Structures are given as structure tokens and as C-alpha cells.
Amino acid sequence: MSTGGQPGNLRARPNIADLLGLLAIMAGAVVVATAGRHMLVPIPASEAGTIHLSPAYLPGYAVRTTLRMFAALAASLVFTFTYAVWAAKSKRAGQVLVPLLDVLQSVPILGFLTFTVIFFLGLFPGRMMGAELAAIFTIFTSQAWNMAFAMYQSLRTVPPDLEEAARCFGLTPWQRFWRLEVPFAIPALVWNTMISMSGGWFMVVYSETITVGNTDIALPGIGSYVGVAIEQRNLAAIFYAIVTMLAVILAYDQLLFRPLVAWSARFQTDDGATLATPDPWVLVLLRRTHLLRRFCLRVGDGMTRIGWLALGPRPSAPARALIPPRLMDAAWIAGIILCALTLGWKTWTFSLTHYSTGQVLHVMALGGLTLLRVMFTVLVASVIWVPAGIWLGLSPRRARHAQMAAQFMAAFPANLFFPLVVVAIVHWHLNSNIWLTPLMLLGTQWYILFNIVAGASSYPGDLLEAARNFHVKGWLWWRRVMLPGIMPYFITGALTASGGAWNAAIATEVASWGDTTLSAQGLGAYIAHATVAGATDQVGLGMAVMAAFVLLLNRAVWRPLSNYAARHYTFD
């Protein structure tokens, strides 16, 4: 029997696998250092900062874009393990942080750019660092919210029997978090991290091409390359960009996400049907190394020791409350009310001097039009992808094969489809208010598909076998067996898709191809035009109205449906 994990085997000399791994690490370090050096140079003049459409520049652009994506992903992980954990662990904090997260995930990218570009450029005047941080922050806003929601939902749904076992073993809060709650959340977090990377690609054009008022900066990257190709109507350059995106997505999928998915399978707690799959080649290569494997094991042992630190009180320790809980609750509610009244008063006084009643009503009407588009796209995506997602998820082999294709399609920026849509609308004299709406589907459908596949994959195999034995088929099977079982996953996917649709409105209600620009009446187009004009007052009004619509929709529709599904359609 192999004893690959024994210390004696780890003392072997370095082999060819170690050499390949070390060369890859050194190459990555050189790339990161080179990109970091470019961040410290002065902002180039317009001629020096020109984006070249020659395919020879695409590898360098791809590296710069990928590094921005992973820098934003690192910031998103830090945000997830602080903000989401605080919201899940503290009932009082959750009353504020969860609604705030609902709003943040729906504020459009250009809404952030309007304010953050000025802030970051002011931190590093005349340097590329400010523009780079603005771009990274913009990508962060398209990744962090989904990951935070996944972590929050996982921490709130830890099985009671596992929590009882943790109490019986006397685990402290620190030990329970790292030995129970984080492992339980890892599968969902890894899955949603993949979705978030795709969401970052969807908005990469707007993060690298910064146009706010008189500020116009194009950062070297695939996003700015696509923006220039659209402006110049260069179909060949768009094709080159698509091929490059495919290569980059394939690379980090093979090198990072497939090993992570294989590793996260260790923490699955459901009893759904599984299929033995071969290990990714990266894991196989790592296991054949000697030095790198030994280093990884040492790092893992160190992290395990940190997770077992006895920080915090034991479950048996008597609780000592210096202030009665009821008094704390009353003070917390009073503080929330005071902050809300102060913010409301400041907003009211600002609105009286900057906005008219007719202007506010007009923006609210535009928000209603965008709301109709959002609900329509979620409905269409559900009709298409719920049956398809169930069909894929019930077969682990099909789900595995479809994962890469769905991940790549979810990463497509909406701009890549603008030529087809704009040319068709102009050629057939179509109504842009109607025919620009399908572009919003690109920002919504994949959230529903990913969640439906996850729900179908985790459906208990014994229940499916019982349905087959009782010959439950047709509409009865859908109504009584499958749809109730995936309902919590569908609600989560629809909620996330709704937020993605509001976010995508800024990119899909205004479509350009060369000097031809089409606009649909809606809140996204209003914010887009105000951002380009540098009208921060109008951008603020549009963002406030969008936040109000999102809160109302979540509180009136999605949260009640989510609570109902959690009570009636979960497997305990």
C-alpha cells in the first residue's frame, strides 16, 4: 500500500514535478511584480495610453485583467469573512447589514464609478495606482455581494445536529467557526466564487474604461480592448478578445477552480447521488511533488493548529451579561431609528434644494419600467433554465461537463452582443425599449442555472428512488417530487438573478456600436447618461430610487418566498 503521506516519503529529493511547480511559481511572481510596477507609473498621456487592437497585445492585456480580477477576488474574500460573518453571528448587526447588502448588490457599476474614481484618483494624484484601484473596486462590487450572501446563508443553515455535536465536544466559538461552520460553508462558497468570477468578467469593460465627466482613462486590459473594438466596429478584434477570454477562463478553471471543487467535495454533508470522478491533473501533479507537497502539508498543519486555538468561552461557561439583553435591544433599536431619522432629514433637505417633485416622479417612473424588465427576464430565465438545470443536475456527469460551458457563457460581457442587437434593431426599425431587454437576460439566467443544478445535484437519492418505485411520472413528478425539493435553491437563484438584472440594467439599456447608440427608457439608461455627463446629483437620485425599488422587491417578494421555502421545502 502507498504511504505517500508519511514523513519518510516526504524526505525524498526534489523531482521534475517540483521543478515544474517552482518554475510556475516564479513565473507568477514575475508577472505580479511587473504588473505592480506598472501601477506606480504616472498616468500616461492620451497617445501613450492608446489601446492597440493588434492581437500581439492581447496576452499582456489578458494578464493585467486577470490580475485585477484576482485582486478583487481577494478583497471579496476578506469582505465575506468579515461582513457576512458579522451579519450571521449578530442578530442586531444582521438587522442592518443584510438589508444594506441587498441594496449594495443592486447598485450599478457606473453608480460606484461616479464617486470612487474621484476618491481613488485623489489618493494617488497623477498615478496609475488610483485608476487601478478604482477598476479593482469596481470588479469587487460585482463579486463580493454574491459571495457574502452565500457565506451568510451557509452560516445560518448549519444543521442543528452538527451544532449540538459541537456543543457536546465543548468547542469554543473560534473552534466552532473554523472546524464546523467554515467547512460547512466551503462548497457553497467555492461554487459562488466561480459565479462571482463570471460576474466580474461581465462588468470588466466598464471597470477598465473609466469615463466620468471630464475623466477618461483606458487601462490596458481585455475590457478596454473590447470597448475600443466596439467603438471602431472591428469584428475581428472582438473575435480575438473572445478567444483570449476563453483561454484565460480555461486556464484559471484548470489551475484553480477544478482543484478547489474537488477539494470542497470533502465537506459535502448531503446524501445526494454522487459519481466518482478522477482528480484534476493539478492535484495529481501536486501529489507527485516532494518539496511542494511537504510545504503544503506544513501550511495545512499550521492552519489546523490555528483553528483549534481555544479562543472564547466554552459552551458550559456561564454567560455574564453586564447589560440586560432587553436593554441592549432597546438601545440598538433606538440607535437605528436615530440614524434613520438623521439620514432621512439630511436626504430631505438635500432633495429640496436639488430636485423637483416632477424630476423625482419621472425617475420613479423610469424605475418602474426597469422593474418590469427585471421581472420579465427573471421569468424567462426561470422557464428556460429550471427544466434544463434539473436535467443537468440529476446526472453528475452531465453537470460536470456543462459546468465549464456555463461558466464561460456567464463570463461574456454584454457588449460582445451589442453589434448583433444594434444592427438588427436599426435594420428592421425595431423598438429599442423592447428588443434591448433580451440583453439583460445575459446578467440573470446563469445565477438561476447554477443554483438549480446545485439543488438537483444535492437532491436525496433515496427520495428519487422511491418516486421511481411508485411510478411517479409526468406532471405529478414535477409538482410533488422535484420542484418542492429544489424550491429553496430556485428562490436563492431568482433573488440573486434579480439583483444581477438591476446591476446589468446599466449595461443593457444603452447599447453602442460605433457611432450608433440606442437607449431604452429606464433607470439604468438614466444613470448611464448622467454618469457620462458627470451629473453626480442625477446619479445619486437614480441610485436612491433603485435602492428603494430593490428593498421593496426583496422585502415584499423574495424574502417572504425564501422564508416560506425554508419552512416547507427543506430536507431535515
JSON list of C-alpha atoms in Angstrom, two decimals, residues 386-555:
[
{"chain": "A", "resi": 386, "resn": "VAL", "atom": "CA", "xyz": [-35.28, 25.33, -14.40]},
{"chain": "A", "resi": 387, "resn": "PRO", "atom": "CA", "xyz": [-36.03, 22.24, -16.56]},
{"chain": "A", "resi": 388, "resn": "ALA", "atom": "CA", "xyz": [-32.58, 22.35, -18.14]},
{"chain": "A", "resi": 389, "resn": "GLY", "atom": "CA", "xyz": [-30.85, 22.76, -14.77]},
{"chain": "A", "resi": 390, "resn": "ILE", "atom": "CA", "xyz": [-32.76, 19.83, -13.27]},
{"chain": "A", "resi": 391, "resn": "TRP", "atom": "CA", "xyz": [-31.85, 17.64, -16.25]},
{"chain": "A", "resi": 392, "resn": "LEU", "atom": "CA", "xyz": [-28.19, 18.58, -15.87]},
{"chain": "A", "resi": 393, "resn": "GLY", "atom": "CA", "xyz": [-28.09, 18.33, -12.09]},
{"chain": "A", "resi": 394, "resn": "LEU", "atom": "CA", "xyz": [-29.63, 14.86, -11.86]},
{"chain": "A", "resi": 395, "resn": "SER", "atom": "CA", "xyz": [-26.63, 13.47, -13.72]},
{"chain": "A", "resi": 396, "resn": "PRO", "atom": "CA", "xyz": [-23.27, 14.27, -12.11]},
{"chain": "A", "resi": 397, "resn": "ARG", "atom": "CA", "xyz": [-21.56, 13.52, -15.42]},
{"chain": "A", "resi": 398, "resn": "ARG", "atom": "CA", "xyz": [-23.76, 15.99, -17.33]},
{"chain": "A", "resi": 399, "resn": "ALA", "atom": "CA", "xyz": [-23.39, 18.59, -14.60]},
{"chain": "A", "resi": 400, "resn": "ARG", "atom": "CA", "xyz": [-19.62, 18.29, -14.70]},
{"chain": "A", "resi": 401, "resn": "HIS", "atom": "CA", "xyz": [-19.49, 18.61, -18.49]},
{"chain": "A", "resi": 402, "resn": "ALA", "atom": "CA", "xyz": [-21.89, 21.58, -18.53]},
{"chain": "A", "resi": 403, "resn": "GLN", "atom": "CA", "xyz": [-20.08, 23.45, -15.75]},
{"chain": "A", "resi": 404, "resn": "MET", "atom": "CA", "xyz": [-17.29, 24.80, -17.92]},
{"chain": "A", "resi": 405, "resn": "ALA", "atom": "CA", "xyz": [-19.62, 25.84, -20.74]},
{"chain": "A", "resi": 406, "resn": "ALA", "atom": "CA", "xyz": [-21.96, 27.66, -18.35]},
{"chain": "A", "resi": 407, "resn": "GLN", "atom": "CA", "xyz": [-19.05, 29.34, -16.59]},
{"chain": "A", "resi": 408, "resn": "PHE", "atom": "CA", "xyz": [-17.69, 30.60, -19.91]},
{"chain": "A", "resi": 409, "resn": "MET", "atom": "CA", "xyz": [-21.09, 31.83, -21.15]},
{"chain": "A", "resi": 410, "resn": "ALA", "atom": "CA", "xyz": [-21.74, 33.62, -17.85]},
{"chain": "A", "resi": 411, "resn": "ALA", "atom": "CA", "xyz": [-18.47, 35.49, -18.29]},
{"chain": "A", "resi": 412, "resn": "PHE", "atom": "CA", "xyz": [-19.43, 37.03, -21.63]},
{"chain": "A", "resi": 413, "resn": "PRO", "atom": "CA", "xyz": [-19.71, 40.83, -21.36]},
{"chain": "A", "resi": 414, "resn": "ALA", "atom": "CA", "xyz": [-23.00, 42.09, -22.77]},
{"chain": "A", "resi": 415, "resn": "ASN", "atom": "CA", "xyz": [-21.01, 44.42, -25.05]},
{"chain": "A", "resi": 416, "resn": "LEU", "atom": "CA", "xyz": [-19.93, 41.49, -27.19]},
{"chain": "A", "resi": 417, "resn": "PHE", "atom": "CA", "xyz": [-23.54, 41.03, -28.32]},
{"chain": "A", "resi": 418, "resn": "PHE", "atom": "CA", "xyz": [-24.16, 44.73, -29.00]},
{"chain": "A", "resi": 419, "resn": "PRO", "atom": "CA", "xyz": [-23.20, 44.51, -32.70]},
{"chain": "A", "resi": 420, "resn": "LEU", "atom": "CA", "xyz": [-25.85, 41.88, -33.43]},
{"chain": "A", "resi": 421, "resn": "VAL", "atom": "CA", "xyz": [-28.56, 43.61, -31.42]},
{"chain": "A", "resi": 422, "resn": "VAL", "atom": "CA", "xyz": [-27.86, 47.16, -32.60]},
{"chain": "A", "resi": 423, "resn": "VAL", "atom": "CA", "xyz": [-27.60, 46.16, -36.26]},
{"chain": "A", "resi": 424, "resn": "ALA", "atom": "CA", "xyz": [-30.82, 44.12, -36.05]},
{"chain": "A", "resi": 425, "resn": "ILE", "atom": "CA", "xyz": [-32.76, 46.93, -34.32]},
{"chain": "A", "resi": 426, "resn": "VAL", "atom": "CA", "xyz": [-31.58, 49.53, -36.83]},
{"chain": "A", "resi": 427, "resn": "HIS", "atom": "CA", "xyz": [-32.08, 47.29, -39.86]},
{"chain": "A", "resi": 428, "resn": "TRP", "atom": "CA", "xyz": [-35.64, 46.24, -39.01]},
{"chain": "A", "resi": 429, "resn": "HIS", "atom": "CA", "xyz": [-36.60, 49.51, -37.27]},
{"chain": "A", "resi": 430, "resn": "LEU", "atom": "CA", "xyz": [-37.45, 47.71, -34.03]},
{"chain": "A", "resi": 431, "resn": "ASN", "atom": "CA", "xyz": [-38.43, 49.29, -30.72]},
{"chain": "A", "resi": 432, "resn": "SER", "atom": "CA", "xyz": [-35.29, 49.53, -28.56]},
{"chain": "A", "resi": 433, "resn": "ASN", "atom": "CA", "xyz": [-37.42, 49.62, -25.38]},
{"chain": "A", "resi": 434, "resn": "ILE", "atom": "CA", "xyz": [-38.43, 46.03, -26.15]},
{"chain": "A", "resi": 435, "resn": "TRP", "atom": "CA", "xyz": [-35.53, 44.50, -28.05]},
{"chain": "A", "resi": 436, "resn": "LEU", "atom": "CA", "xyz": [-32.74, 45.72, -25.76]},
{"chain": "A", "resi": 437, "resn": "THR", "atom": "CA", "xyz": [-34.39, 43.77, -22.93]},
{"chain": "A", "resi": 438, "resn": "PRO", "atom": "CA", "xyz": [-33.01, 40.35, -24.01]},
{"chain": "A", "resi": 439, "resn": "LEU", "atom": "CA", "xyz": [-29.51, 41.68, -23.30]},
{"chain": "A", "resi": 440, "resn": "MET", "atom": "CA", "xyz": [-30.47, 41.83, -19.62]},
{"chain": "A", "resi": 441, "resn": "LEU", "atom": "CA", "xyz": [-31.01, 38.08, -19.74]},
{"chain": "A", "resi": 442, "resn": "LEU", "atom": "CA", "xyz": [-27.23, 37.68, -20.01]},
{"chain": "A", "resi": 443, "resn": "GLY", "atom": "CA", "xyz": [-26.84, 39.04, -16.49]},
{"chain": "A", "resi": 444, "resn": "THR", "atom": "CA", "xyz": [-29.60, 36.96, -14.89]},
{"chain": "A", "resi": 445, "resn": "GLN", "atom": "CA", "xyz": [-30.01, 33.48, -16.34]},
{"chain": "A", "resi": 446, "resn": "TRP", "atom": "CA", "xyz": [-26.75, 31.93, -15.13]},
{"chain": "A", "resi": 447, "resn": "TYR", "atom": "CA", "xyz": [-27.49, 32.59, -11.45]},
{"chain": "A", "resi": 448, "resn": "ILE", "atom": "CA", "xyz": [-30.70, 30.59, -11.82]},
{"chain": "A", "resi": 449, "resn": "LEU", "atom": "CA", "xyz": [-28.98, 27.81, -13.77]},
{"chain": "A", "resi": 450, "resn": "PHE", "atom": "CA", "xyz": [-26.12, 27.42, -11.28]},
{"chain": "A", "resi": 451, "resn": "ASN", "atom": "CA", "xyz": [-28.47, 27.24, -8.29]},
{"chain": "A", "resi": 452, "resn": "ILE", "atom": "CA", "xyz": [-30.89, 24.82, -9.97]},
{"chain": "A", "resi": 453, "resn": "VAL", "atom": "CA", "xyz": [-28.01, 22.50, -10.90]},
{"chain": "A", "resi": 454, "resn": "ALA", "atom": "CA", "xyz": [-26.76, 22.67, -7.31]},
{"chain": "A", "resi": 455, "resn": "GLY", "atom": "CA", "xyz": [-30.25, 21.88, -5.97]},
{"chain": "A", "resi": 456, "resn": "ALA", "atom": "CA", "xyz": [-30.82, 18.96, -8.32]},
{"chain": "A", "resi": 457, "resn": "SER", "atom": "CA", "xyz": [-27.33, 17.57, -7.63]},
{"chain": "A", "resi": 458, "resn": "SER", "atom": "CA", "xyz": [-27.98, 17.54, -3.88]},
{"chain": "A", "resi": 459, "resn": "TYR", "atom": "CA", "xyz": [-31.48, 16.04, -4.11]},
{"chain": "A", "resi": 460, "resn": "PRO", "atom": "CA", "xyz": [-31.61, 12.92, -1.86]},
{"chain": "A", "resi": 461, "resn": "GLY", "atom": "CA", "xyz": [-31.14, 9.82, -3.97]},
{"chain": "A", "resi": 462, "resn": "ASP", "atom": "CA", "xyz": [-33.43, 7.68, -1.79]},
{"chain": "A", "resi": 463, "resn": "LEU", "atom": "CA", "xyz": [-36.38, 10.00, -2.49]},
{"chain": "A", "resi": 464, "resn": "LEU", "atom": "CA", "xyz": [-35.76, 9.81, -6.22]},
{"chain": "A", "resi": 465, "resn": "GLU", "atom": "CA", "xyz": [-35.58, 6.03, -5.96]},
{"chain": "A", "resi": 466, "resn": "ALA", "atom": "CA", "xyz": [-38.85, 5.96, -4.01]},
{"chain": "A", "resi": 467, "resn": "ALA", "atom": "CA", "xyz": [-40.55, 8.05, -6.70]},
{"chain": "A", "resi": 468, "resn": "ARG", "atom": "CA", "xyz": [-39.33, 5.63, -9.37]},
{"chain": "A", "resi": 469, "resn": "ASN", "atom": "CA", "xyz": [-40.56, 2.61, -7.38]},
{"chain": "A", "resi": 470, "resn": "PHE", "atom": "CA", "xyz": [-44.03, 4.18, -7.02]},
{"chain": "A", "resi": 471, "resn": "HIS", "atom": "CA", "xyz": [-44.03, 5.04, -10.76]},
{"chain": "A", "resi": 472, "resn": "VAL", "atom": "CA", "xyz": [-44.45, 8.75, -10.14]},
{"chain": "A", "resi": 473, "resn": "LYS", "atom": "CA", "xyz": [-44.12, 10.37, -13.56]},
{"chain": "A", "resi": 474, "resn": "GLY", "atom": "CA", "xyz": [-45.11, 13.34, -15.66]},
{"chain": "A", "resi": 475, "resn": "TRP", "atom": "CA", "xyz": [-46.53, 16.49, -14.11]},
{"chain": "A", "resi": 476, "resn": "LEU", "atom": "CA", "xyz": [-47.09, 14.69, -10.78]},
{"chain": "A", "resi": 477, "resn": "TRP", "atom": "CA", "xyz": [-43.32, 14.06, -10.54]},
{"chain": "A", "resi": 478, "resn": "TRP", "atom": "CA", "xyz": [-42.56, 17.72, -11.20]},
{"chain": "A", "resi": 479, "resn": "ARG", "atom": "CA", "xyz": [-45.23, 19.02, -8.81]},
{"chain": "A", "resi": 480, "resn": "ARG", "atom": "CA", "xyz": [-44.75, 16.62, -5.90]},
{"chain": "A", "resi": 481, "resn": "VAL", "atom": "CA", "xyz": [-41.14, 15.45, -6.13]},
{"chain": "A", "resi": 482, "resn": "MET", "atom": "CA", "xyz": [-38.68, 17.71, -7.91]},
{"chain": "A", "resi": 483, "resn": "LEU", "atom": "CA", "xyz": [-40.00, 21.27, -7.80]},
{"chain": "A", "resi": 484, "resn": "PRO", "atom": "CA", "xyz": [-40.57, 21.26, -3.99]},
{"chain": "A", "resi": 485, "resn": "GLY", "atom": "CA", "xyz": [-37.10, 19.79, -3.48]},
{"chain": "A", "resi": 486, "resn": "ILE", "atom": "CA", "xyz": [-35.30, 22.50, -5.44]},
{"chain": "A", "resi": 487, "resn": "MET", "atom": "CA", "xyz": [-37.53, 25.38, -4.32]},
{"chain": "A", "resi": 488, "resn": "PRO", "atom": "CA", "xyz": [-35.04, 26.89, -1.79]},
{"chain": "A", "resi": 489, "resn": "TYR", "atom": "CA", "xyz": [-32.31, 26.81, -4.44]},
{"chain": "A", "resi": 490, "resn": "PHE", "atom": "CA", "xyz": [-34.61, 28.38, -7.02]},
{"chain": "A", "resi": 491, "resn": "ILE", "atom": "CA", "xyz": [-35.60, 31.21, -4.67]},
{"chain": "A", "resi": 492, "resn": "THR", "atom": "CA", "xyz": [-31.93, 31.89, -3.93]},
{"chain": "A", "resi": 493, "resn": "GLY", "atom": "CA", "xyz": [-31.10, 31.88, -7.63]},
{"chain": "A", "resi": 494, "resn": "ALA", "atom": "CA", "xyz": [-34.06, 34.12, -8.50]},
{"chain": "A", "resi": 495, "resn": "LEU", "atom": "CA", "xyz": [-33.15, 36.60, -5.75]},
{"chain": "A", "resi": 496, "resn": "THR", "atom": "CA", "xyz": [-29.56, 36.75, -6.94]},
{"chain": "A", "resi": 497, "resn": "ALA", "atom": "CA", "xyz": [-30.67, 36.96, -10.57]},
{"chain": "A", "resi": 498, "resn": "SER", "atom": "CA", "xyz": [-32.97, 39.84, -9.72]},
{"chain": "A", "resi": 499, "resn": "GLY", "atom": "CA", "xyz": [-30.06, 41.73, -8.18]},
{"chain": "A", "resi": 500, "resn": "GLY", "atom": "CA", "xyz": [-27.91, 40.88, -11.18]},
{"chain": "A", "resi": 501, "resn": "ALA", "atom": "CA", "xyz": [-30.61, 42.18, -13.52]},
{"chain": "A", "resi": 502, "resn": "TRP", "atom": "CA", "xyz": [-30.77, 45.53, -11.74]},
{"chain": "A", "resi": 503, "resn": "ASN", "atom": "CA", "xyz": [-26.98, 45.68, -11.94]},
{"chain": "A", "resi": 504, "resn": "ALA", "atom": "CA", "xyz": [-26.98, 44.71, -15.62]},
{"chain": "A", "resi": 505, "resn": "ALA", "atom": "CA", "xyz": [-29.56, 47.38, -16.47]},
{"chain": "A", "resi": 506, "resn": "ILE", "atom": "CA", "xyz": [-26.80, 49.96, -16.61]},
{"chain": "A", "resi": 507, "resn": "ALA", "atom": "CA", "xyz": [-25.03, 47.91, -19.29]},
{"chain": "A", "resi": 508, "resn": "THR", "atom": "CA", "xyz": [-28.04, 46.81, -21.33]},
{"chain": "A", "resi": 509, "resn": "GLU", "atom": "CA", "xyz": [-30.37, 49.81, -21.51]},
{"chain": "A", "resi": 510, "resn": "VAL", "atom": "CA", "xyz": [-27.73, 51.71, -23.51]},
{"chain": "A", "resi": 511, "resn": "ALA", "atom": "CA", "xyz": [-26.11, 49.84, -26.41]},
{"chain": "A", "resi": 512, "resn": "SER", "atom": "CA", "xyz": [-23.49, 51.27, -28.77]},
{"chain": "A", "resi": 513, "resn": "TRP", "atom": "CA", "xyz": [-21.88, 50.04, -31.97]},
{"chain": "A", "resi": 514, "resn": "GLY", "atom": "CA", "xyz": [-19.50, 52.55, -33.45]},
{"chain": "A", "resi": 515, "resn": "ASP", "atom": "CA", "xyz": [-21.27, 55.91, -33.65]},
{"chain": "A", "resi": 516, "resn": "THR", "atom": "CA", "xyz": [-24.73, 54.31, -33.33]},
{"chain": "A", "resi": 517, "resn": "THR", "atom": "CA", "xyz": [-26.16, 54.43, -29.81]},
{"chain": "A", "resi": 518, "resn": "LEU", "atom": "CA", "xyz": [-29.55, 53.03, -28.79]},
{"chain": "A", "resi": 519, "resn": "SER", "atom": "CA", "xyz": [-31.24, 53.68, -25.47]},
{"chain": "A", "resi": 520, "resn": "ALA", "atom": "CA", "xyz": [-34.23, 52.14, -23.74]},
{"chain": "A", "resi": 521, "resn": "GLN", "atom": "CA", "xyz": [-36.32, 54.13, -21.31]},
{"chain": "A", "resi": 522, "resn": "GLY", "atom": "CA", "xyz": [-35.39, 53.01, -17.84]},
{"chain": "A", "resi": 523, "resn": "LEU", "atom": "CA", "xyz": [-33.45, 53.71, -14.70]},
{"chain": "A", "resi": 524, "resn": "GLY", "atom": "CA", "xyz": [-30.25, 52.08, -16.00]},
{"chain": "A", "resi": 525, "resn": "ALA", "atom": "CA", "xyz": [-30.13, 54.36, -19.05]},
{"chain": "A", "resi": 526, "resn": "TYR", "atom": "CA", "xyz": [-30.84, 57.39, -16.85]},
{"chain": "A", "resi": 527, "resn": "ILE", "atom": "CA", "xyz": [-27.87, 56.58, -14.58]},
{"chain": "A", "resi": 528, "resn": "ALA", "atom": "CA", "xyz": [-25.62, 55.76, -17.56]},
{"chain": "A", "resi": 529, "resn": "HIS", "atom": "CA", "xyz": [-26.27, 59.08, -19.29]},
{"chain": "A", "resi": 530, "resn": "ALA", "atom": "CA", "xyz": [-25.90, 61.00, -16.01]},
{"chain": "A", "resi": 531, "resn": "THR", "atom": "CA", "xyz": [-22.58, 59.26, -15.31]},
{"chain": "A", "resi": 532, "resn": "VAL", "atom": "CA", "xyz": [-21.11, 60.09, -18.71]},
{"chain": "A", "resi": 533, "resn": "ALA", "atom": "CA", "xyz": [-22.23, 63.72, -18.25]},
{"chain": "A", "resi": 534, "resn": "GLY", "atom": "CA", "xyz": [-20.67, 63.83, -14.75]},
{"chain": "A", "resi": 535, "resn": "ALA", "atom": "CA", "xyz": [-24.04, 64.82, -13.19]},
{"chain": "A", "resi": 536, "resn": "THR", "atom": "CA", "xyz": [-23.50, 63.41, -9.72]},
{"chain": "A", "resi": 537, "resn": "ASP", "atom": "CA", "xyz": [-26.83, 64.78, -8.43]},
{"chain": "A", "resi": 538, "resn": "GLN", "atom": "CA", "xyz": [-28.73, 62.79, -11.05]},
{"chain": "A", "resi": 539, "resn": "VAL", "atom": "CA", "xyz": [-26.61, 59.69, -10.41]},
{"chain": "A", "resi": 540, "resn": "GLY", "atom": "CA", "xyz": [-27.36, 59.95, -6.70]},
{"chain": "A", "resi": 541, "resn": "LEU", "atom": "CA", "xyz": [-31.09, 60.29, -7.35]},
{"chain": "A", "resi": 542, "resn": "GLY", "atom": "CA", "xyz": [-31.06, 57.29, -9.69]},
{"chain": "A", "resi": 543, "resn": "MET", "atom": "CA", "xyz": [-29.16, 55.16, -7.19]},
{"chain": "A", "resi": 544, "resn": "ALA", "atom": "CA", "xyz": [-31.51, 56.14, -4.35]},
{"chain": "A", "resi": 545, "resn": "VAL", "atom": "CA", "xyz": [-34.59, 55.26, -6.40]},
{"chain": "A", "resi": 546, "resn": "MET", "atom": "CA", "xyz": [-33.03, 51.96, -7.46]},
{"chain": "A", "resi": 547, "resn": "ALA", "atom": "CA", "xyz": [-32.20, 51.15, -3.83]},
{"chain": "A", "resi": 548, "resn": "ALA", "atom": "CA", "xyz": [-35.81, 51.85, -2.85]},
{"chain": "A", "resi": 549, "resn": "PHE", "atom": "CA", "xyz": [-37.13, 49.56, -5.59]},
{"chain": "A", "resi": 550, "resn": "VAL", "atom": "CA", "xyz": [-34.72, 46.78, -4.64]},
{"chain": "A", "resi": 551, "resn": "LEU", "atom": "CA", "xyz": [-35.58, 46.94, -0.94]},
{"chain": "A", "resi": 552, "resn": "LEU", "atom": "CA", "xyz": [-39.30, 46.95, -1.68]},
{"chain": "A", "resi": 553, "resn": "LEU", "atom": "CA", "xyz": [-38.98, 43.99, -4.07]},
{"chain": "A", "resi": 554, "resn": "ASN", "atom": "CA", "xyz": [-36.83, 41.98, -1.67]},
{"chain": "A", "resi": 555, "resn": "ARG", "atom": "CA", "xyz": [-38.98, 42.66, 1.38]}
]
